[in-house]
Amino acid sequence: MSVFDYLSPFVLGLIDPGVLLFFAVQAYIQVLTDTVFTHHSIPNLQAIRGKAFGKFWEKISAPPDPSAPLAGSAALVPPLLAQASGVVLDVGPGSGTIIRHFDSAEKSISKVYGAEPCVELHPLLRKNAGLTALGRDAKYETLLADAMGPSIARELKRVGVVGSVDDAVEVFDTIVCVRVLCSVPDLDATIADLWKLLKPGGKLLVCEHIVNPWRKSEGSMIARVVQSLYMLIGWSYFVGDCSLTRDIEGALRAGEKRWKSVELGRYFGRAVFCYVTGVLVKRGP
Ligand SMILES: C[S@@+](CC[C@H](N)C(=O)[O-])C[C@H]1O[C@@H](n2cnc3c(N)ncnc32)[C@H](O)[C@@H]1O
């Protein structure tokens, strides 16, 4: 038994991000010292952050024993990805450990494009994709792109999905955002761009951690304060621009008129990693 086994779920929920931050800082120090002392080069801090994030995410996203039951936010992902169909955009797939959860929908999926800007994660992303039913059927393709329209359009042109970047509208039947909208530089612009990329009637599937709804009965003021503390001590800097205090649900609901339906649910309201998950359907033709 470890010391964590004696702690209540509430306390664990407050400590969890601290453990992740420790690993992120450790990866940063390793990459920085390696650059300076082994390669004797002047550190480019942006490049070091990117490399360190890749190293950190590789370490913490190592797939668990596939036969073990999923717990916490991991359990929210399979039922969500089971709703994917047609041509799919997987935004920020990271190391690809969640791609296996598309497998239950494989027959309804014609292709998944994974838009991942962290190039250091691409080899592991391709390897993990290759271990899934989608990968074995050559239905998963990696794009070097962020979540913004122009970046995705360039890659869609490169892989031949569109003839020109201007044709990159209403391309996807499903767009998936799992733990990625916390890191995009401009949340509203990203949601608007992803909306344009969706076909009418297409689905946006989201599973995101959000600012703790501490004013609501299911929220926690302590968790909200702890979110701000983690942000103050450098969470965003070390964890790939991730924000713990983003109102992603609010941003999605703000554009409610663009959607035919918005079905979102909140989970783990007392934790630092409080989640919103669900489906938004774009208005049909
Ligand atoms: C926390 S990881 C989540 C990975 C994966 N979706 C999962 O849940 O296992 C966030 C991912 O988003 C990517 N990311 C960061 N900024 C992004 C952006 N502006 N556009 C698209 N992806 C981004 C990161 O490189 C990283 O792979």
Coordinates of C-alpha atoms and ligand atoms in Angstrom, one line a residue:
M1 CA 0.0 0.0 0.0
S2 CA 1.2 3.5 -0.7
V3 CA 0.5 6.7 1.2
F4 CA -2.1 7.7 -1.4
D5 CA -4.3 4.7 -0.4
Y6 CA -4.9 6.4 2.9
L7 CA -6.1 9.7 1.5
S8 CA -9.7 10.6 0.8
P9 CA -10.8 11.0 -2.9
F10 CA -11.2 14.8 -2.2
V11 CA -7.6 15.2 -1.0
L12 CA -6.4 13.0 -3.8
G13 CA -8.3 15.2 -6.3
L14 CA -6.3 18.2 -4.9
I15 CA -2.9 16.5 -5.0
D16 CA -3.2 14.8 -8.4
P17 CA -2.2 17.8 -10.5
G18 CA 0.7 18.4 -8.1
V19 CA 2.1 15.0 -9.0
L20 CA 1.7 15.7 -12.7
L21 CA 3.4 19.1 -12.3
F22 CA 6.3 17.4 -10.5
F23 CA 6.8 15.1 -13.6
A24 CA 6.5 18.1 -16.0
V25 CA 9.1 20.1 -14.1
Q26 CA 11.4 17.0 -14.0
A27 CA 11.1 16.6 -17.8
Y28 CA 11.8 20.3 -18.3
I29 CA 15.0 20.2 -16.1
Q30 CA 16.2 17.0 -17.9
V31 CA 15.7 18.6 -21.4
L32 CA 17.3 21.9 -20.3
T33 CA 20.4 20.3 -18.7
D34 CA 20.7 17.9 -21.6
T35 CA 20.7 20.8 -24.0
V36 CA 23.2 22.9 -22.1
F37 CA 25.6 20.3 -20.7
T38 CA 25.5 17.4 -23.3
H39 CA 24.9 19.3 -26.5
H40 CA 26.6 22.5 -25.4
S41 CA 24.0 24.6 -27.1
I42 CA 22.3 27.8 -26.0
P43 CA 18.8 26.9 -24.9
N44 CA 15.9 28.0 -27.0
L45 CA 13.3 28.0 -24.2
Q46 CA 10.3 27.5 -26.5
A47 CA 11.9 24.5 -28.1
I48 CA 12.8 23.1 -24.7
R49 CA 9.2 23.5 -23.5
G50 CA 7.9 21.6 -26.5
K51 CA 10.4 18.8 -26.1
A52 CA 9.9 18.6 -22.4
F53 CA 6.1 18.5 -22.8
G54 CA 6.5 15.6 -25.3
K55 CA 8.7 13.7 -22.9
F56 CA 6.3 14.4 -19.9
W57 CA 3.2 13.3 -21.9
E58 CA 4.9 10.2 -23.1
K59 CA 5.7 9.2 -19.5
I60 CA 2.3 9.9 -17.9
S61 CA 0.1 8.7 -20.8
A62 CA 1.6 5.2 -20.9
P63 CA -1.4 3.0 -21.6
P64 CA -2.6 1.2 -18.5
D65 CA -3.2 -2.6 -18.5
P66 CA -6.0 -2.8 -21.1
S67 CA -7.9 -5.3 -19.1
A68 CA -8.0 -3.0 -16.0
P69 CA -11.2 -1.1 -15.4
L70 CA -11.0 2.6 -16.3
A71 CA -11.3 5.1 -13.5
G72 CA -11.8 8.8 -13.2
S73 CA -11.9 10.9 -16.3
A74 CA -10.5 8.0 -18.3
A75 CA -13.8 6.3 -17.9
L76 CA -15.6 9.2 -19.7
V77 CA -13.7 8.7 -22.9
P78 CA -14.9 5.3 -24.3
P79 CA -18.6 6.1 -24.3
L80 CA -17.9 9.5 -26.0
L81 CA -15.6 8.1 -28.8
A82 CA -18.1 5.3 -29.4
Q83 CA -20.3 8.0 -30.9
A84 CA -17.8 9.0 -33.6
S85 CA -18.7 8.3 -37.3
G86 CA -17.7 9.1 -40.9
V87 CA -14.7 11.3 -41.4
V88 CA -13.3 12.2 -38.0
L89 CA -10.8 14.9 -36.8
D90 CA -9.1 14.0 -33.5
V91 CA -7.7 17.3 -32.2
G92 CA -4.5 17.0 -30.1
P93 CA -4.3 13.2 -29.8
G94 CA -1.0 13.4 -27.9
S95 CA 0.6 10.0 -27.7
G96 CA -2.5 8.3 -29.1
T97 CA -3.4 6.2 -26.0
I98 CA -7.1 7.0 -26.4
I99 CA -7.3 5.9 -30.0
R100 CA -8.2 2.4 -29.0
H101 CA -11.5 3.8 -27.7
F102 CA -12.6 4.5 -31.3
D103 CA -12.5 0.7 -32.0
S104 CA -16.1 0.1 -30.9
A105 CA -17.2 2.6 -33.6
E106 CA -14.8 1.3 -36.2
K107 CA -17.4 0.1 -38.6
S108 CA -19.1 3.6 -38.7
I109 CA -15.8 5.4 -39.1
S110 CA -14.3 5.9 -42.6
K111 CA -11.1 7.7 -41.5
V112 CA -9.6 9.6 -38.5
Y113 CA -7.2 12.4 -38.9
G114 CA -5.2 13.2 -35.7
A115 CA -4.0 16.8 -35.7
E116 CA -1.1 16.9 -33.2
P117 CA 1.2 20.0 -33.1
C118 CA 3.8 18.4 -30.8
V119 CA 6.1 16.7 -33.3
E120 CA 8.0 14.9 -30.6
L121 CA 4.9 12.8 -29.9
H122 CA 4.3 11.7 -33.5
P123 CA 6.4 8.5 -33.4
L124 CA 4.5 7.2 -30.3
L125 CA 1.2 8.4 -31.7
R126 CA 1.8 6.4 -34.9
K127 CA 2.9 3.4 -32.9
N128 CA -0.1 3.5 -30.6
A129 CA -2.5 4.1 -33.5
G130 CA -1.0 1.0 -35.2
L131 CA -2.0 -1.2 -32.3
T132 CA -5.7 -0.4 -32.7
A133 CA -8.3 -1.7 -35.1
L134 CA -8.4 1.7 -36.9
G135 CA -4.6 1.7 -37.3
R136 CA -4.6 -1.9 -38.6
D137 CA -7.1 -0.9 -41.3
A138 CA -5.0 2.2 -42.2
K139 CA -7.9 4.4 -41.0
Y140 CA -5.8 6.7 -38.7
E141 CA -3.6 9.4 -40.2
T142 CA -1.4 11.9 -38.3
L143 CA -1.4 15.6 -39.3
L144 CA 1.2 18.0 -38.0
A145 CA -1.3 20.7 -37.2
D146 CA -2.8 22.7 -34.3
A147 CA -6.5 23.2 -33.7
M148 CA -6.8 26.3 -35.9
G149 CA -8.5 26.2 -39.3
P150 CA -5.6 27.4 -41.5
S151 CA -3.1 24.9 -39.9
I152 CA -5.6 22.0 -40.4
A153 CA -6.4 23.2 -44.0
R154 CA -2.7 23.1 -45.0
E155 CA -2.4 19.5 -43.8
L156 CA -5.7 18.4 -45.4
K157 CA -4.4 19.8 -48.7
R158 CA -1.0 18.0 -48.2
V159 CA -2.7 14.6 -47.6
G160 CA -5.1 15.2 -50.5
V161 CA -8.4 15.5 -48.6
V162 CA -9.0 18.9 -50.2
G163 CA -7.7 20.4 -53.5
S164 CA -7.0 23.8 -52.0
V165 CA -6.9 25.3 -48.5
D166 CA -10.1 27.3 -49.3
D167 CA -12.0 24.0 -49.8
A168 CA -11.3 23.0 -46.1
V169 CA -14.9 23.7 -44.9
E170 CA -17.5 21.2 -43.8
V171 CA -15.1 18.4 -44.1
F172 CA -15.7 16.3 -41.0
D173 CA -18.7 14.3 -39.7
T174 CA -17.2 14.2 -36.2
I175 CA -14.6 16.3 -34.4
V176 CA -13.1 15.0 -31.1
C177 CA -11.6 17.3 -28.4
V178 CA -10.4 15.3 -25.4
R179 CA -8.3 17.3 -23.0
V180 CA -7.1 19.8 -25.6
L181 CA -9.2 22.9 -25.5
C182 CA -7.5 23.8 -22.2
S183 CA -4.2 24.4 -24.2
V184 CA -5.3 26.2 -27.4
P185 CA -4.2 29.9 -27.5
D186 CA -7.6 31.3 -28.4
L187 CA -10.5 29.2 -27.3
D188 CA -13.4 31.1 -29.0
A189 CA -11.5 31.3 -32.3
T190 CA -10.7 27.5 -32.1
I191 CA -14.3 26.6 -31.5
A192 CA -15.4 28.8 -34.4
D193 CA -12.8 27.2 -36.7
L194 CA -13.8 23.7 -35.6
W195 CA -17.5 24.5 -36.2
K196 CA -16.6 25.6 -39.8
L197 CA -14.8 22.3 -40.4
L198 CA -17.8 20.3 -39.3
K199 CA -20.4 19.2 -41.9
P200 CA -24.0 20.4 -41.1
G201 CA -25.4 17.7 -38.8
G202 CA -21.9 16.8 -37.7
K203 CA -21.0 16.2 -34.1
L204 CA -18.4 17.8 -31.8
L205 CA -17.5 15.4 -29.1
V206 CA -15.8 17.0 -26.1
C207 CA -14.3 15.8 -22.8
E208 CA -12.4 18.6 -21.1
H209 CA -11.3 19.7 -17.7
I210 CA -12.7 23.1 -16.7
V211 CA -12.6 25.8 -14.1
N212 CA -14.2 24.5 -11.0
P213 CA -17.9 25.6 -10.8
W214 CA -17.4 26.6 -7.1
R215 CA -20.4 28.9 -7.0
K216 CA -22.7 26.0 -7.9
S217 CA -23.7 23.3 -5.4
E218 CA -21.6 20.6 -7.1
G219 CA -18.5 22.7 -7.1
S220 CA -15.8 23.3 -4.5
M221 CA -14.2 26.6 -3.4
I222 CA -11.2 24.8 -2.1
A223 CA -10.6 23.1 -5.5
R224 CA -11.1 26.4 -7.2
V225 CA -8.4 28.1 -5.0
V226 CA -6.1 25.1 -5.5
Q227 CA -6.6 25.5 -9.3
S228 CA -5.4 29.1 -9.1
L229 CA -2.4 28.1 -6.9
Y230 CA -1.2 25.5 -9.5
M231 CA -1.6 28.2 -12.2
L232 CA 0.5 30.6 -10.1
I233 CA 3.4 28.2 -9.6
G234 CA 3.8 27.6 -13.3
W235 CA 1.3 24.9 -14.4
S236 CA 0.7 26.4 -17.8
Y237 CA 4.4 27.0 -18.5
F238 CA 5.4 23.4 -17.7
V239 CA 2.3 21.6 -18.9
G240 CA 2.1 22.7 -22.6
D241 CA 0.1 25.9 -22.1
C242 CA -2.7 24.0 -20.3
S243 CA -5.0 26.2 -18.2
L244 CA -6.8 24.8 -15.2
T245 CA -9.1 27.8 -14.9
R246 CA -10.8 27.9 -18.4
D247 CA -14.5 28.1 -18.7
I248 CA -14.7 25.8 -21.7
E249 CA -18.3 24.8 -21.0
G250 CA -19.2 28.5 -21.0
A251 CA -17.4 29.1 -24.3
L252 CA -19.2 26.1 -25.9
R253 CA -22.6 27.2 -24.6
A254 CA -22.0 30.9 -25.7
G255 CA -22.3 29.8 -29.3
E256 CA -25.5 27.7 -28.6
K257 CA -27.3 29.2 -31.6
R258 CA -24.8 27.6 -34.0
W259 CA -25.7 24.1 -32.7
K260 CA -28.8 22.1 -33.2
S261 CA -28.3 20.5 -29.8
V262 CA -25.9 20.9 -26.9
E263 CA -25.8 18.0 -24.5
L264 CA -23.1 18.5 -21.9
G265 CA -22.7 17.0 -18.4
R266 CA -20.3 18.0 -15.6
Y267 CA -18.3 15.5 -13.6
F268 CA -16.0 15.5 -10.5
G269 CA -17.3 18.9 -9.3
R270 CA -15.3 18.8 -6.1
A271 CA -11.9 18.1 -7.8
V272 CA -9.3 20.3 -9.4
F273 CA -9.8 18.3 -12.6
C274 CA -13.5 18.9 -12.9
Y275 CA -14.8 17.8 -16.3
V276 CA -17.4 18.6 -18.9
T277 CA -18.2 16.0 -21.5
G278 CA -20.8 15.6 -24.2
V279 CA -22.0 16.2 -27.7
L280 CA -22.8 19.3 -29.7
V281 CA -24.6 18.8 -33.1
K282 CA -24.1 21.4 -35.8
R283 CA -27.4 22.7 -37.3
G284 CA -28.3 20.7 -40.3
P285 CA -28.7 21.9 -43.9
Ligands
LIG1 C1 -3.3 16.8 -22.4 S1 -2.8 16.2 -23.9 C2 -4.2 15.2 -24.4 C3 -3.9 14.1 -25.4 C4 -5.1 13.2 -25.8 N1 -6.2 14.0 -26.4 C5 -5.6 12.5 -24.5 O1 -6.5 12.9 -23.9 O2 -4.9 11.5 -24.2 C6 -3.1 17.7 -24.9 C7 -2.7 17.5 -26.3 O3 -3.1 18.7 -27.1 C8 -2.0 19.1 -27.9 N2 -2.1 20.5 -28.1 C9 -1.6 21.5 -27.4 N3 -1.9 22.7 -28.0 C10 -2.7 22.4 -29.1 C11 -3.3 23.2 -30.1 N4 -3.2 24.5 -30.1 N5 -3.9 22.6 -31.1 C12 -4.0 21.2 -31.1 N6 -3.5 20.4 -30.1 C13 -2.8 21.0 -29.1 C14 -0.8 18.7 -27.1 O4 0.4 18.6 -27.9 C15 -1.2 17.4 -26.5 O5 -0.9 16.3 -27.3

